[in-house]
Amino acid sequence: MSTLRATGRLPAARWAPSPNFGPRPEGAPISLLVVHNISLPPGQFGGPEIEDFFCNRLDHRAHPYFREIEGMQVSAHALIRRDGELVQFVSLLDRAWHAGRSSFRGEQECNDFSIGIELEGTDDLAYTEAQYRGLADIGELIMAAWPAITPERMTGHCDIAPGRKTDPGPAFDWSHFRGLLADRRTEGECD
């Protein structure tokens, strides 16, 4: 945990640095995990477009939808692909640009104190077991490194930006995810 807290780098992640980040405000505690989804083009999986988008190298001429997002500079701390591959774009110590205007339990500007994890997917298509397991693995590491993040402080983008965002959508099975987290925590207590 000391390495994760010192570097902000997830040990199993492939590093694909994004320029879209900044420092967290002085003294802002890392205390929230936000679950998102993304697919580019919408509903298509497996290509390089998500990484290209987060790294500001997306060819906006390659698909009509890409013209709608041209000029946007966004990122997430990490992405979990459909097959479970973990790609990290921003150190967990830094402020990724994933939440936009947002509020959690009265705390404004969630980017300041949250970690944003994207799942390759859509609101209405089931996520893969590899993604749930990967998210639970990351969640366990993050909770150990930043104890202010608890299962109760893990939420969806839709919950911190209601009316503006819908992800991870109704296809995300929160009870399954929380069950995997609980299983890991129980296993850790027995070690």
CSV table of C-alpha atoms in Angstrom, one decimal:
chain,number,residue,atom,x,y,z
A,1,MET,CA,0.0,0.0,0.0
A,2,SER,CA,2.9,2.4,0.7
A,3,THR,CA,3.9,2.2,-3.0
A,4,LEU,CA,0.4,2.9,-4.2
A,5,ARG,CA,0.1,5.8,-1.8
A,6,ALA,CA,3.5,7.2,-2.9
A,7,THR,CA,3.1,6.8,-6.6
A,8,GLY,CA,-0.6,6.6,-7.3
A,9,ARG,CA,0.1,3.8,-9.8
A,10,LEU,CA,-2.0,0.7,-9.8
A,11,PRO,CA,0.4,-2.3,-9.9
A,12,ALA,CA,-1.4,-4.4,-12.6
A,13,ALA,CA,-2.2,-1.5,-14.9
A,14,ARG,CA,-0.7,-0.7,-18.3
A,15,TRP,CA,0.4,2.9,-18.2
A,16,ALA,CA,-1.0,5.2,-20.9
A,17,PRO,CA,-0.4,8.7,-19.6
A,18,SER,CA,-3.1,11.4,-20.3
A,19,PRO,CA,-2.3,15.1,-20.3
A,20,ASN,CA,-5.8,15.8,-19.0
A,21,PHE,CA,-5.2,16.1,-15.3
A,22,GLY,CA,-4.1,18.5,-12.6
A,23,PRO,CA,-3.1,18.7,-9.0
A,24,ARG,CA,-5.7,18.1,-6.3
A,25,PRO,CA,-6.5,21.1,-4.1
A,26,GLU,CA,-4.2,21.4,-1.2
A,27,GLY,CA,-5.3,19.1,1.6
A,28,ALA,CA,-8.2,17.5,-0.3
A,29,PRO,CA,-8.5,13.9,1.0
A,30,ILE,CA,-9.1,11.1,-1.5
A,31,SER,CA,-12.4,9.9,-0.3
A,32,LEU,CA,-14.6,8.7,-3.2
A,33,LEU,CA,-14.6,6.2,-6.0
A,34,VAL,CA,-16.7,7.0,-9.0
A,35,VAL,CA,-17.7,4.3,-11.5
A,36,HIS,CA,-18.3,5.3,-15.2
A,37,ASN,CA,-18.7,3.7,-18.5
A,38,ILE,CA,-17.5,4.6,-22.0
A,39,SER,CA,-17.5,3.1,-25.4
A,40,LEU,CA,-16.1,4.7,-28.6
A,41,PRO,CA,-17.8,4.7,-31.0
A,42,PRO,CA,-20.9,4.3,-28.8
A,43,GLY,CA,-21.7,0.6,-28.3
A,44,GLN,CA,-18.5,-0.6,-29.9
A,45,PHE,CA,-15.7,-2.3,-28.0
A,46,GLY,CA,-12.1,-3.3,-28.3
A,47,GLY,CA,-10.6,-0.5,-30.4
A,48,PRO,CA,-8.0,2.1,-29.5
A,49,GLU,CA,-10.4,5.0,-29.5
A,50,ILE,CA,-11.0,5.3,-25.7
A,51,GLU,CA,-7.3,5.6,-25.1
A,52,ASP,CA,-6.9,7.9,-28.0
A,53,PHE,CA,-9.7,10.1,-26.6
A,54,PHE,CA,-8.2,10.3,-23.1
A,55,CYS,CA,-4.8,11.1,-24.6
A,56,ASN,CA,-6.0,13.8,-27.0
A,57,ARG,CA,-5.1,11.9,-30.1
A,58,LEU,CA,-8.5,10.7,-31.3
A,59,ASP,CA,-9.0,11.2,-35.1
A,60,HIS,CA,-12.3,13.1,-35.1
A,61,ARG,CA,-12.8,12.4,-38.8
A,62,ALA,CA,-12.9,8.6,-38.2
A,63,HIS,CA,-16.5,8.5,-37.1
A,64,PRO,CA,-19.4,11.0,-37.1
A,65,TYR,CA,-19.8,10.7,-33.3
A,66,PHE,CA,-16.2,11.8,-32.8
A,67,ARG,CA,-17.0,15.2,-34.2
A,68,GLU,CA,-19.5,15.7,-31.3
A,69,ILE,CA,-16.7,15.2,-28.8
A,70,GLU,CA,-14.0,17.1,-30.7
A,71,GLY,CA,-12.1,19.5,-28.4
A,72,MET,CA,-13.2,17.8,-25.2
A,73,GLN,CA,-10.3,17.2,-22.8
A,74,VAL,CA,-11.3,14.5,-20.4
A,75,SER,CA,-9.7,11.5,-18.6
A,76,ALA,CA,-10.2,9.0,-15.9
A,77,HIS,CA,-7.7,7.5,-13.6
A,78,ALA,CA,-8.2,4.0,-15.1
A,79,LEU,CA,-10.2,2.0,-17.6
A,80,ILE,CA,-11.2,-1.7,-17.3
A,81,ARG,CA,-11.7,-3.2,-20.7
A,82,ARG,CA,-14.3,-5.9,-21.5
A,83,ASP,CA,-11.6,-8.6,-21.1
A,84,GLY,CA,-10.5,-7.2,-17.7
A,85,GLU,CA,-7.3,-5.4,-19.0
A,86,LEU,CA,-6.5,-2.5,-16.8
A,87,VAL,CA,-5.2,0.7,-18.3
A,88,GLN,CA,-4.2,3.7,-16.2
A,89,PHE,CA,-4.2,7.2,-17.5
A,90,VAL,CA,-3.6,9.4,-14.4
A,91,SER,CA,-1.9,8.8,-11.1
A,92,LEU,CA,-4.5,8.3,-8.3
A,93,LEU,CA,-2.7,11.1,-6.5
A,94,ASP,CA,-3.7,13.6,-9.2
A,95,ARG,CA,-7.0,15.1,-10.2
A,96,ALA,CA,-8.3,13.3,-13.3
A,97,TRP,CA,-11.0,15.2,-15.4
A,98,HIS,CA,-13.8,12.6,-15.1
A,99,ALA,CA,-16.7,13.9,-13.1
A,100,GLY,CA,-17.4,17.4,-14.4
A,101,ARG,CA,-19.8,19.5,-12.3
A,102,SER,CA,-20.8,17.1,-9.6
A,103,SER,CA,-21.8,16.7,-5.9
A,104,PHE,CA,-21.6,13.8,-3.5
A,105,ARG,CA,-23.5,14.2,-0.1
A,106,GLY,CA,-23.1,18.0,-0.3
A,107,GLU,CA,-19.5,17.9,-1.3
A,108,GLN,CA,-19.0,19.8,-4.6
A,109,GLU,CA,-16.5,19.2,-7.4
A,110,CYS,CA,-16.0,15.5,-7.0
A,111,ASN,CA,-12.9,15.5,-9.2
A,112,ASP,CA,-11.1,17.2,-6.3
A,113,PHE,CA,-11.4,14.2,-4.0
A,114,SER,CA,-12.4,11.2,-6.1
A,115,ILE,CA,-10.9,8.4,-8.2
A,116,GLY,CA,-12.6,7.8,-11.5
A,117,ILE,CA,-12.7,4.3,-13.0
A,118,GLU,CA,-14.2,3.7,-16.4
A,119,LEU,CA,-15.7,0.4,-17.5
A,120,GLU,CA,-15.7,-0.2,-21.3
A,121,GLY,CA,-19.4,-0.6,-21.8
A,122,THR,CA,-22.8,1.1,-22.1
A,123,ASP,CA,-25.7,1.8,-19.7
A,124,ASP,CA,-27.8,-1.1,-21.0
A,125,LEU,CA,-25.4,-3.9,-21.9
A,126,ALA,CA,-24.3,-6.3,-19.1
A,127,TYR,CA,-20.7,-5.8,-17.9
A,128,THR,CA,-18.4,-8.8,-17.9
A,129,GLU,CA,-17.3,-10.8,-14.9
A,130,ALA,CA,-13.7,-9.9,-15.7
A,131,GLN,CA,-14.7,-6.2,-15.3
A,132,TYR,CA,-16.5,-6.8,-12.0
A,133,ARG,CA,-13.6,-8.8,-10.6
A,134,GLY,CA,-11.1,-6.2,-11.8
A,135,LEU,CA,-13.1,-3.4,-10.3
A,136,ALA,CA,-13.4,-5.3,-7.0
A,137,ASP,CA,-9.6,-5.8,-7.0
A,138,ILE,CA,-9.0,-2.1,-7.6
A,139,GLY,CA,-11.6,-1.2,-5.0
A,140,GLU,CA,-9.9,-3.4,-2.4
A,141,LEU,CA,-6.5,-1.8,-3.1
A,142,ILE,CA,-7.9,1.7,-3.0
A,143,MET,CA,-9.8,1.2,0.2
A,144,ALA,CA,-6.6,-0.2,1.8
A,145,ALA,CA,-4.5,2.8,0.6
A,146,TRP,CA,-7.2,5.5,1.3
A,147,PRO,CA,-9.4,4.2,4.2
A,148,ALA,CA,-11.8,7.2,3.7
A,149,ILE,CA,-13.1,5.3,0.7
A,150,THR,CA,-15.5,2.7,1.9
A,151,PRO,CA,-18.1,0.7,-0.1
A,152,GLU,CA,-20.6,3.4,0.9
A,153,ARG,CA,-18.3,5.9,-0.8
A,154,MET,CA,-18.3,4.1,-4.1
A,155,THR,CA,-20.9,5.5,-6.5
A,156,GLY,CA,-21.9,6.0,-10.1
A,157,HIS,CA,-21.4,9.0,-12.3
A,158,CYS,CA,-25.2,9.2,-12.5
A,159,ASP,CA,-25.4,9.7,-8.7
A,160,ILE,CA,-23.0,12.6,-8.6
A,161,ALA,CA,-24.3,14.3,-11.7
A,162,PRO,CA,-28.0,13.4,-11.9
A,163,GLY,CA,-29.8,14.6,-14.9
A,164,ARG,CA,-26.5,15.1,-16.7
A,165,LYS,CA,-25.0,11.6,-16.6
A,166,THR,CA,-26.5,8.1,-16.6
A,167,ASP,CA,-23.5,5.9,-16.3
A,168,PRO,CA,-22.7,3.2,-15.3
A,169,GLY,CA,-26.4,2.7,-16.0
A,170,PRO,CA,-29.0,0.0,-15.0
A,171,ALA,CA,-26.8,-2.7,-16.5
A,172,PHE,CA,-24.3,-2.3,-13.7
A,173,ASP,CA,-25.0,-4.8,-10.9
A,174,TRP,CA,-24.1,-2.9,-7.7
A,175,SER,CA,-25.1,-5.8,-5.4
A,176,HIS,CA,-22.8,-8.2,-7.3
A,177,PHE,CA,-19.9,-5.7,-7.2
A,178,ARG,CA,-20.4,-5.0,-3.4
A,179,GLY,CA,-20.6,-8.8,-2.8
A,180,LEU,CA,-17.2,-9.3,-4.5
A,181,LEU,CA,-15.8,-6.5,-2.4
A,182,ALA,CA,-17.2,-8.1,0.8
A,183,ASP,CA,-15.8,-11.5,-0.2
A,184,ARG,CA,-12.3,-9.9,-0.6
A,185,ARG,CA,-12.5,-8.1,2.7
A,186,THR,CA,-13.5,-11.3,4.4
A,187,GLU,CA,-10.7,-13.3,2.8
A,188,GLY,CA,-8.2,-10.6,3.9
A,189,GLU,CA,-9.4,-10.9,7.5
A,190,CYS,CA,-8.7,-14.7,7.4
A,191,ASP,CA,-5.1,-14.3,6.0
